[in-house]
CSV table of C-alpha atoms in Angstrom, one decimal:
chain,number,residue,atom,x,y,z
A,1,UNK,CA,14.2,-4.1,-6.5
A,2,UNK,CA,15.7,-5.0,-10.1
A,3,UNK,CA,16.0,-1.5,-10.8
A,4,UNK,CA,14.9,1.8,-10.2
A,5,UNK,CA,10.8,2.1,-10.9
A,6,UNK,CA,9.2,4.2,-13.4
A,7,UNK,CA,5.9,4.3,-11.2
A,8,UNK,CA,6.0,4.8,-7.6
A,9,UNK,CA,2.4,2.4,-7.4
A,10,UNK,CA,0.4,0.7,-9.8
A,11,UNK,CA,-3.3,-0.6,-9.1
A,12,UNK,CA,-5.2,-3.1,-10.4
A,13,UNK,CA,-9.3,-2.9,-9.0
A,14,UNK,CA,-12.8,-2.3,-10.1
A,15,UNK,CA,-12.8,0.3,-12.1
A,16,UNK,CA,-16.3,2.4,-11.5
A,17,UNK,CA,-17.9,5.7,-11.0
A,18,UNK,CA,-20.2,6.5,-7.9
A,19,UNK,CA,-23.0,8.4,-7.5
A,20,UNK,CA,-23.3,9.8,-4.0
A,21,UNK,CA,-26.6,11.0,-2.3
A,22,UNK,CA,-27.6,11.8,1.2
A,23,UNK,CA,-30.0,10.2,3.3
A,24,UNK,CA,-31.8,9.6,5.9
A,25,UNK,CA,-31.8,6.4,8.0
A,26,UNK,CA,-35.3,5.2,7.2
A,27,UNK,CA,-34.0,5.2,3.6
A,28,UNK,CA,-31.8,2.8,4.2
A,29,UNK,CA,-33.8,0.4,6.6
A,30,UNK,CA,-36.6,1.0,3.6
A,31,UNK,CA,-34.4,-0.3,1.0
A,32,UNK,CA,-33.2,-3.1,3.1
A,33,UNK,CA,-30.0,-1.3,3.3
A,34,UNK,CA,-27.5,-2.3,6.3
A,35,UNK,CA,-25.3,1.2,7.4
A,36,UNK,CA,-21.7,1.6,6.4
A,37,UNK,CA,-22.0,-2.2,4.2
A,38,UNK,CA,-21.0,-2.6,0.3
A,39,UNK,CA,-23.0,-5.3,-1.4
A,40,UNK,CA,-23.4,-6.4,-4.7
A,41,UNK,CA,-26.1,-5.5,-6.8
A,42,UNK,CA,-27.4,-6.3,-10.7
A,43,UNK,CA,-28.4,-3.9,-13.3
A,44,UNK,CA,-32.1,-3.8,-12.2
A,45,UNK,CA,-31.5,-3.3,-8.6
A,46,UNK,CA,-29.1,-0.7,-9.4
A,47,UNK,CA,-31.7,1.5,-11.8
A,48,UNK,CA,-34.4,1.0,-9.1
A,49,UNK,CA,-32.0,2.4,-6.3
A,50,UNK,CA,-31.0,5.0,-8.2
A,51,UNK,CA,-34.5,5.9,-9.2
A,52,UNK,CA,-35.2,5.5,-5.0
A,53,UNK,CA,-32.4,8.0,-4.1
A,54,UNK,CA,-31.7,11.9,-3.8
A,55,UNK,CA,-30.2,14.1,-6.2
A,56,UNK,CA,-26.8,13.3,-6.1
A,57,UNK,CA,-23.6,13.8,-7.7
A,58,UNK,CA,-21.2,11.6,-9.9
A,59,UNK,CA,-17.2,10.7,-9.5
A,60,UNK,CA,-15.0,8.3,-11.0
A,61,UNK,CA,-14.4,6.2,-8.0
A,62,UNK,CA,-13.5,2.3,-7.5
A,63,UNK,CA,-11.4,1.6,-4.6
A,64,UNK,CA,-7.9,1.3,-6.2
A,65,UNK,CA,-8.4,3.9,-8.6
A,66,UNK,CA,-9.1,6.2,-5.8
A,67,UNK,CA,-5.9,5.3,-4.3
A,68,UNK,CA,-3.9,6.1,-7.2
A,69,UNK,CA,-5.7,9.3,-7.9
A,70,UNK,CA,-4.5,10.1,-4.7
A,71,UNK,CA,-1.0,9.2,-5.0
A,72,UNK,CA,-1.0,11.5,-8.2
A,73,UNK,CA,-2.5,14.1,-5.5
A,74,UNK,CA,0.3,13.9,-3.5
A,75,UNK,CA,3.2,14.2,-6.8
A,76,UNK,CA,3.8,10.5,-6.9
A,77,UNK,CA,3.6,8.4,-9.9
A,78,UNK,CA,0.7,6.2,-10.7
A,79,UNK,CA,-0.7,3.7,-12.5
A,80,UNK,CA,-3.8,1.7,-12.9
A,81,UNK,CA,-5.5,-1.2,-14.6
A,82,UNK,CA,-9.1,-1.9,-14.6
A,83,UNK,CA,-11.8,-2.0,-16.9
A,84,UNK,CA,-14.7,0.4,-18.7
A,85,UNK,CA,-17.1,-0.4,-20.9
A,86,UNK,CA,-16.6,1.7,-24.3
A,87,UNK,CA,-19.4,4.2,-23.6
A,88,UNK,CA,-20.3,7.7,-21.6
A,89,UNK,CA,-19.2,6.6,-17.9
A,90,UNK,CA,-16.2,4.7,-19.4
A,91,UNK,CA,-15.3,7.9,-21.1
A,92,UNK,CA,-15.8,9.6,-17.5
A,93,UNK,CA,-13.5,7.6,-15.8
A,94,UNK,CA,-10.8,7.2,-18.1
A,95,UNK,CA,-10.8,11.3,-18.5
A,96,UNK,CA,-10.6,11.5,-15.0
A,97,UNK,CA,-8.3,8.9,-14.1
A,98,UNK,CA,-5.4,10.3,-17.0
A,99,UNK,CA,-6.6,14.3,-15.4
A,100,UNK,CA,-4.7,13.5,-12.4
A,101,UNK,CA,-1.8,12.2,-13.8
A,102,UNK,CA,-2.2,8.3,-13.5
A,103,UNK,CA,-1.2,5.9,-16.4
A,104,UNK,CA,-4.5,4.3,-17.9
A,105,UNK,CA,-4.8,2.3,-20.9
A,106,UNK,CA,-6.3,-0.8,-20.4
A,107,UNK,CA,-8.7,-1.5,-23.6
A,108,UNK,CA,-12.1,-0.3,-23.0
A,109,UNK,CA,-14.9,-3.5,-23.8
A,110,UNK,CA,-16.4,-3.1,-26.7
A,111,UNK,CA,-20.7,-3.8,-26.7
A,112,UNK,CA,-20.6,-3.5,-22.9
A,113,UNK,CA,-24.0,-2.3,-22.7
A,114,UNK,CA,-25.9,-4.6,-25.4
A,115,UNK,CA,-24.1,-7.5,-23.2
A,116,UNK,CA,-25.1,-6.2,-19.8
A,117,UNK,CA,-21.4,-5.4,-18.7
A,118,UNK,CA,-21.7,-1.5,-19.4
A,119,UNK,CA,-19.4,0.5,-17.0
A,120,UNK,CA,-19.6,-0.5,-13.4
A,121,UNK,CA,-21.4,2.0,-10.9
A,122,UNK,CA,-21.7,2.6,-7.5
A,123,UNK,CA,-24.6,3.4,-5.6
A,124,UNK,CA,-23.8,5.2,-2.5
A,125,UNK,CA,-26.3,7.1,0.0
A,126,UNK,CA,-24.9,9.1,3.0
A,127,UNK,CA,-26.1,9.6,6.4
A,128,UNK,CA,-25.5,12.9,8.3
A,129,UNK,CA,-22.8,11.5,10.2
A,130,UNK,CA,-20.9,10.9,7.1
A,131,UNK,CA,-21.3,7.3,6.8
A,132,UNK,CA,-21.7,5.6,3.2
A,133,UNK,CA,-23.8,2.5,2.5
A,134,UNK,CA,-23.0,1.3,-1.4
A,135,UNK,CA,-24.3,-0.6,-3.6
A,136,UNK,CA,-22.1,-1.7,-6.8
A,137,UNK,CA,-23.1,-2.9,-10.0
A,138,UNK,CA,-19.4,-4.3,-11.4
A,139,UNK,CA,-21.0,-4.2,-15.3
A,140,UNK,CA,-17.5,-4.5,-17.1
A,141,UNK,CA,-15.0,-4.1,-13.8
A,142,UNK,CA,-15.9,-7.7,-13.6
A,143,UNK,CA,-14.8,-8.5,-17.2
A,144,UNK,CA,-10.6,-8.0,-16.3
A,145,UNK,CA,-8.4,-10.6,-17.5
A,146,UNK,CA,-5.3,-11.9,-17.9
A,147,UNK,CA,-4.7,-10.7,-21.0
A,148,UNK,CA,-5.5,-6.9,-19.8
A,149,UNK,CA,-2.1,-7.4,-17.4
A,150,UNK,CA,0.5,-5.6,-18.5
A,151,UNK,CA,3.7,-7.4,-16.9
A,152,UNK,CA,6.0,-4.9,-18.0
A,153,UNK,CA,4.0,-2.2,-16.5
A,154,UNK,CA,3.7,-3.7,-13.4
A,155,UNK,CA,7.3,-4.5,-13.5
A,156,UNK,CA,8.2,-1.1,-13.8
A,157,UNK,CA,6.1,0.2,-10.1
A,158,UNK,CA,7.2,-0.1,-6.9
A,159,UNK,CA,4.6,-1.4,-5.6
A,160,UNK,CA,1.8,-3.5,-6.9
A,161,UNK,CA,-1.7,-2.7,-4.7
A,162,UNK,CA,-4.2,-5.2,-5.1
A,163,UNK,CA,-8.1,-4.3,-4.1
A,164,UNK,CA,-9.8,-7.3,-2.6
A,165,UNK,CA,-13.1,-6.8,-3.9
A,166,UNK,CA,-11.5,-8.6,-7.2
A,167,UNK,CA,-11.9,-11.5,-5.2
A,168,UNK,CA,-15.6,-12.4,-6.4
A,169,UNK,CA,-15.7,-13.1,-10.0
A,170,UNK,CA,-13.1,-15.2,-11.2
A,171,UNK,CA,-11.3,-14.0,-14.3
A,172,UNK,CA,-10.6,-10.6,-12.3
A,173,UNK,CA,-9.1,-13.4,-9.6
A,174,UNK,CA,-7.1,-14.9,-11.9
A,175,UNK,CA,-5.7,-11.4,-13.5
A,176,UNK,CA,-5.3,-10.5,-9.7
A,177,UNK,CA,-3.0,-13.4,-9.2
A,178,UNK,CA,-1.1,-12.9,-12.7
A,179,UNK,CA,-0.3,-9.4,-11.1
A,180,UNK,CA,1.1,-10.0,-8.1
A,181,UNK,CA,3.5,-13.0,-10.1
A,182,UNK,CA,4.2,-10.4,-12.3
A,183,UNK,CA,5.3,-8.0,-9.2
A,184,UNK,CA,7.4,-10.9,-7.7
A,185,UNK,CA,9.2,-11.8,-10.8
A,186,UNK,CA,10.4,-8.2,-11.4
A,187,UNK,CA,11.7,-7.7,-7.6
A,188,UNK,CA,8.6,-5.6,-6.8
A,189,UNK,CA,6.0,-5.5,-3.5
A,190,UNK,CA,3.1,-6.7,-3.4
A,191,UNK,CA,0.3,-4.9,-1.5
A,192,UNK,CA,-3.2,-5.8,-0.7
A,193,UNK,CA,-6.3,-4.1,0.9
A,194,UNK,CA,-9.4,-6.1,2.2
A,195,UNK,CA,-11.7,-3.8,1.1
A,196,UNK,CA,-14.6,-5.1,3.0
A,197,UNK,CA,-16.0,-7.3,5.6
A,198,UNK,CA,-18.3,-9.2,2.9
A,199,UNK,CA,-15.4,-9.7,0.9
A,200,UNK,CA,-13.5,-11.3,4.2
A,201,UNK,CA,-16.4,-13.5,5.0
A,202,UNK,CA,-16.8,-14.5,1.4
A,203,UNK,CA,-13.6,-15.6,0.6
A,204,UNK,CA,-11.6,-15.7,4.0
A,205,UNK,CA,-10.0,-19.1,3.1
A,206,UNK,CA,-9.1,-17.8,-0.2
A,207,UNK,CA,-7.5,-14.4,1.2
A,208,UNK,CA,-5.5,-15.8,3.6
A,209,UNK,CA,-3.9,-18.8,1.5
A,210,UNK,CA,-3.3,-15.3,-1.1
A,211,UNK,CA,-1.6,-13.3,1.8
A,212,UNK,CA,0.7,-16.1,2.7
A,213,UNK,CA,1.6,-17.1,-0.6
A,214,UNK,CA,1.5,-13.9,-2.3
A,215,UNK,CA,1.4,-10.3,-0.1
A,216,UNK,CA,4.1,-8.3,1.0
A,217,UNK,CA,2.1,-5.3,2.4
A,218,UNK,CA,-1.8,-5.7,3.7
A,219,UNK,CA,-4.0,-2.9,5.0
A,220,UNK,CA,-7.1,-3.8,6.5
A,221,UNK,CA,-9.7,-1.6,8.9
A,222,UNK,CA,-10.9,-3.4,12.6
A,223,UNK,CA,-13.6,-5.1,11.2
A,224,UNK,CA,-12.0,-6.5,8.1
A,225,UNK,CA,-9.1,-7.6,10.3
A,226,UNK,CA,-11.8,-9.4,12.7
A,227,UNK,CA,-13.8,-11.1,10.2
A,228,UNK,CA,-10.1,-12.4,8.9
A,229,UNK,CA,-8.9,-14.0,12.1
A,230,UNK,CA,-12.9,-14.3,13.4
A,231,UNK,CA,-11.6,-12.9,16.6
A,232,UNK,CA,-12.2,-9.9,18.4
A,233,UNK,CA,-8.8,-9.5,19.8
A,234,UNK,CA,-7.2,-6.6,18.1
A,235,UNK,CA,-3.8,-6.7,18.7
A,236,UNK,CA,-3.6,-10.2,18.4
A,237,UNK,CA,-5.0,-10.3,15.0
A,238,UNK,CA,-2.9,-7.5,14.6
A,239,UNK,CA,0.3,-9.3,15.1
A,240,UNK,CA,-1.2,-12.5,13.3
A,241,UNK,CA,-1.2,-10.5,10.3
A,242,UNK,CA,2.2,-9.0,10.8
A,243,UNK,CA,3.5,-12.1,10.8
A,244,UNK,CA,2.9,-12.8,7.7
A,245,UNK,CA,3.5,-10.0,5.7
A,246,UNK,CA,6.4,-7.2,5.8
A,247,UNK,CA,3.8,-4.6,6.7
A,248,UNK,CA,0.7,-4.8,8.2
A,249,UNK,CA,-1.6,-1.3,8.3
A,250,UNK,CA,-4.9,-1.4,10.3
A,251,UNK,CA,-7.1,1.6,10.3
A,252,UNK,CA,-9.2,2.5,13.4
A,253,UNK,CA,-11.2,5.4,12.7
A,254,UNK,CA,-11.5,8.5,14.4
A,255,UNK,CA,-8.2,6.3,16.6
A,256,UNK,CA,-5.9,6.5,13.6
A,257,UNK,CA,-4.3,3.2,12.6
A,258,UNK,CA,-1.4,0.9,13.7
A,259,UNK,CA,1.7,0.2,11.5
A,260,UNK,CA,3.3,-3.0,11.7
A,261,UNK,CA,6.6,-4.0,10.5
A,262,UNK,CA,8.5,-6.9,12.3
A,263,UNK,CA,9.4,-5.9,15.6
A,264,UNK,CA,8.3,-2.3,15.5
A,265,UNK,CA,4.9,-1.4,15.9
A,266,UNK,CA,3.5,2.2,15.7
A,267,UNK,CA,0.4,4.2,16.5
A,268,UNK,CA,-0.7,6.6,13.9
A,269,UNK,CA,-3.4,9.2,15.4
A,270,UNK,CA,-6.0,10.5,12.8
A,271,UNK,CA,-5.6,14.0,11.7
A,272,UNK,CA,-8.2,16.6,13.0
A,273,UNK,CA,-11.2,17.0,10.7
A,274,UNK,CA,-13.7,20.0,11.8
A,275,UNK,CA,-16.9,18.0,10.0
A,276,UNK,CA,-16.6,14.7,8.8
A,277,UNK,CA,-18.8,15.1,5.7
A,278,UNK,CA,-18.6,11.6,4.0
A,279,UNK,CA,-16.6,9.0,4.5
A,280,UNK,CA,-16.3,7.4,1.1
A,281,UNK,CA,-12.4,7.4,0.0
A,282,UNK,CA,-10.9,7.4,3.7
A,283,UNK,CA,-9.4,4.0,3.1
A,284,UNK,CA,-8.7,4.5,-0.6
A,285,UNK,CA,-6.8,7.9,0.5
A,286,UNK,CA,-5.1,6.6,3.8
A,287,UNK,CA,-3.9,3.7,1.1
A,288,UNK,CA,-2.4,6.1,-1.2
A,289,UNK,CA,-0.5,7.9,1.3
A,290,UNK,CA,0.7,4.9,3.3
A,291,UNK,CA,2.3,3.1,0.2
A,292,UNK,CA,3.6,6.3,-1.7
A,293,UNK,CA,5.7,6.7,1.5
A,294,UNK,CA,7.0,3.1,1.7
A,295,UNK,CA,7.5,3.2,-1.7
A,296,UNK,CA,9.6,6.0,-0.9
A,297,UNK,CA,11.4,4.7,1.8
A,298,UNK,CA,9.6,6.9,4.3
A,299,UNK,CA,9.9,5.4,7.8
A,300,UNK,CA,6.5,3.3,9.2
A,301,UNK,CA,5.4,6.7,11.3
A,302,UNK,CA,5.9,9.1,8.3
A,303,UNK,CA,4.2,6.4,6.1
A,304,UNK,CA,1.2,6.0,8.2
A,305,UNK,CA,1.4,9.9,8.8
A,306,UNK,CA,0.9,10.8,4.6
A,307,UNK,CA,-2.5,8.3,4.8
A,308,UNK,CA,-3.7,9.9,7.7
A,309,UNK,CA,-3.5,13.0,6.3
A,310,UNK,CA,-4.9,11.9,3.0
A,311,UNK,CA,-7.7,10.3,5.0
A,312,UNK,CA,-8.6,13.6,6.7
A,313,UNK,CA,-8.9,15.5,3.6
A,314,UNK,CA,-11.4,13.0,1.7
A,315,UNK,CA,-13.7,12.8,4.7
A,316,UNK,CA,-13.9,16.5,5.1
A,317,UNK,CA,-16.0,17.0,1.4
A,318,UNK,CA,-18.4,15.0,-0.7
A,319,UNK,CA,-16.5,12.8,-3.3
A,320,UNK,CA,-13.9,9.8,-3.0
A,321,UNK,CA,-10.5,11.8,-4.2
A,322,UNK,CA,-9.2,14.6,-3.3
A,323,UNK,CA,-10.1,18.1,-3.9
A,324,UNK,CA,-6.6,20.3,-2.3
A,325,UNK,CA,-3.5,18.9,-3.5
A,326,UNK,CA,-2.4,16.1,-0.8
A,327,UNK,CA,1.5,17.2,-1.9
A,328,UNK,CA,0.7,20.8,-0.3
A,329,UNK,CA,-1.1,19.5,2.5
A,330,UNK,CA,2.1,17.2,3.2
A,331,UNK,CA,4.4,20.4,2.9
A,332,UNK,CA,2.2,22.3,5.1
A,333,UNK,CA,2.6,19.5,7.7
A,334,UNK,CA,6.3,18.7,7.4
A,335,UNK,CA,5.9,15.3,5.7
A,336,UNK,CA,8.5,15.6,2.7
A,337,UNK,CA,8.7,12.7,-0.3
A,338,UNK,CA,12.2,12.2,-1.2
């Protein structure tokens, strides 16, 4: 790297707040729902779920922004770009966002809500077994550009993490890709999650021809690794992934995840939760840890170790971030950032 970084990791993603409700399984068949999927929805479909659904509860969520919220849990330095519409859940988001100690000032857009791009939601319901079904109305997450990428910000972070779900409308695309050139041309990493089967099938082509060109770091779950390769051979998509990329991390559940890095390969075991309450976040959270410790130079075990354990505490209470400070869970279980 050129020189030394001001941010540990910067993300660029969706920016958007959820609103979380349990549920029953009937709700979801109902609805026309499949368990534990993300789809798309409009504005209309949105209201009329969220008219549908149980009293919930709202957080600033979106996938990168989780992960950086939970970098700044665990004392690293963040940053983030994504979009809000200039109005009440914008204001949520940003407040929350700059609470935890993450960099945010991308330009809110002005007349979201009179153009149908007011801030982005998330619908999600949760089963008793702590799975999440969501439903996301993008409203202005969708509107990033070019112009709201900040080269020299990105410049100045370790580690660039890219959310996949950027993918599907094409200006975000485009600003994804003038991010990671950014990255590259100041020395920095490049890192980039799948986010989601739908996205995988969607734009498989698309991803891969990004990963090769483009990724230094990729983390993935079983399924979005499967859908990538369209084989159900783990550990040979596993190593087909490694191959291309400096590190691969695939997450397994209640198994832990696998760390790939050239020739060395290591099994990460999930930390003990005693409920799993909801499951929203794990990937965000095991994201934050994993690249805060290789942007620290942590080894691949300790690395995978930090998500892990930032993955346990997410899962163990309503809500995508986290709610003990990660850096005092890390303590507690000998992980130390240098």
């Amino acid at each position: 790297m050129t020189q030394n970084p001001t941010y540990d990791v910067i993300a660029v993603g969706n920016a958007i707040v959820d609103v979380l409700a349990p549920c029953e399984p009937a709700f979801l068949d109902a609805q026309g729902l499949i368990v534990g999927s993300m789809q798309l929805v409009d504005a209309n479909q949105s209201a009329a779920l969220y008219a549908a659904m149980a009293a919930g509860v709202e957080a600033s969520g979106g996938s990168a922004g989780n992960t950086v919220a939970g970098v700044g849990s665990f004392g690293g330095r963040a940053a983030y770009i994504g979009k809000v519409a200039d109005d009440q859940l914008g204001g949520v988001f940003t407040h929350d966002i700059q609470a935890v100690g993450v960099h945010f000032e991308t330009p809110p857009l002005q007349d979201g809500a009179a153009t149908g791009h007011a801030t982005g939601v998330c619908m999600i319901n949760v089963t008793a077994d702590g799975q999440r079904t969501m439903c996301t109305f993008l409203g202005a997450a969708n509107q990033l550009t070019v112009a709201d990428i900040d080269a020299d910000l990105i410049g100045a972070s370790a580690i660039v993490y890219l959310e996949g779900y950027l993918f599907d409308p094409a200006p975000a695309r485009a600003a994804f890709e003038a991010a990671a050139a950014a990255a590259h041309a100041a020395g920095r990493k490049v890192a980039i999650t799948l986010s989601d089967s739908f996205v995988v099938h969607r734009w498989r082509a698309e991803l891969l021809a990004f990963i090769e060109a483009s990724a230094d770091i990729v983390l993935a779950n079983e399924a979005e690794l499967a859908a990538l390769f369209e084989t159900d051979d783990f550990d040979a998509a596993a190593e087909r992934l490694a191959s291309m990329v400096d590190v691969a991390a695939v997450t397994r559940g209640a198994e832990g995840s696998v760390v790939i890095s050239g020739d060395q390969r290591v099994a990460v075991a999930a930390f003990p939760v005693d409920k799993v309450v909801d499951t929203t976040g794990a990937g965000d959270q095991y994201a934050a840890g994993l690249l805060l410790g290789l942007a620290r130079g942590l080894s691949l075990e300790d690395a995978g170790k930090l998500g892990s354990l930032a993955a346990s505490e997410v899962i163990a209470h309503w809500g995508p971030r986290p709610m003990t400070s990660l850096e005092t869970l890390a303590r507690g279980a000998g992980l130390v950032l240098n």
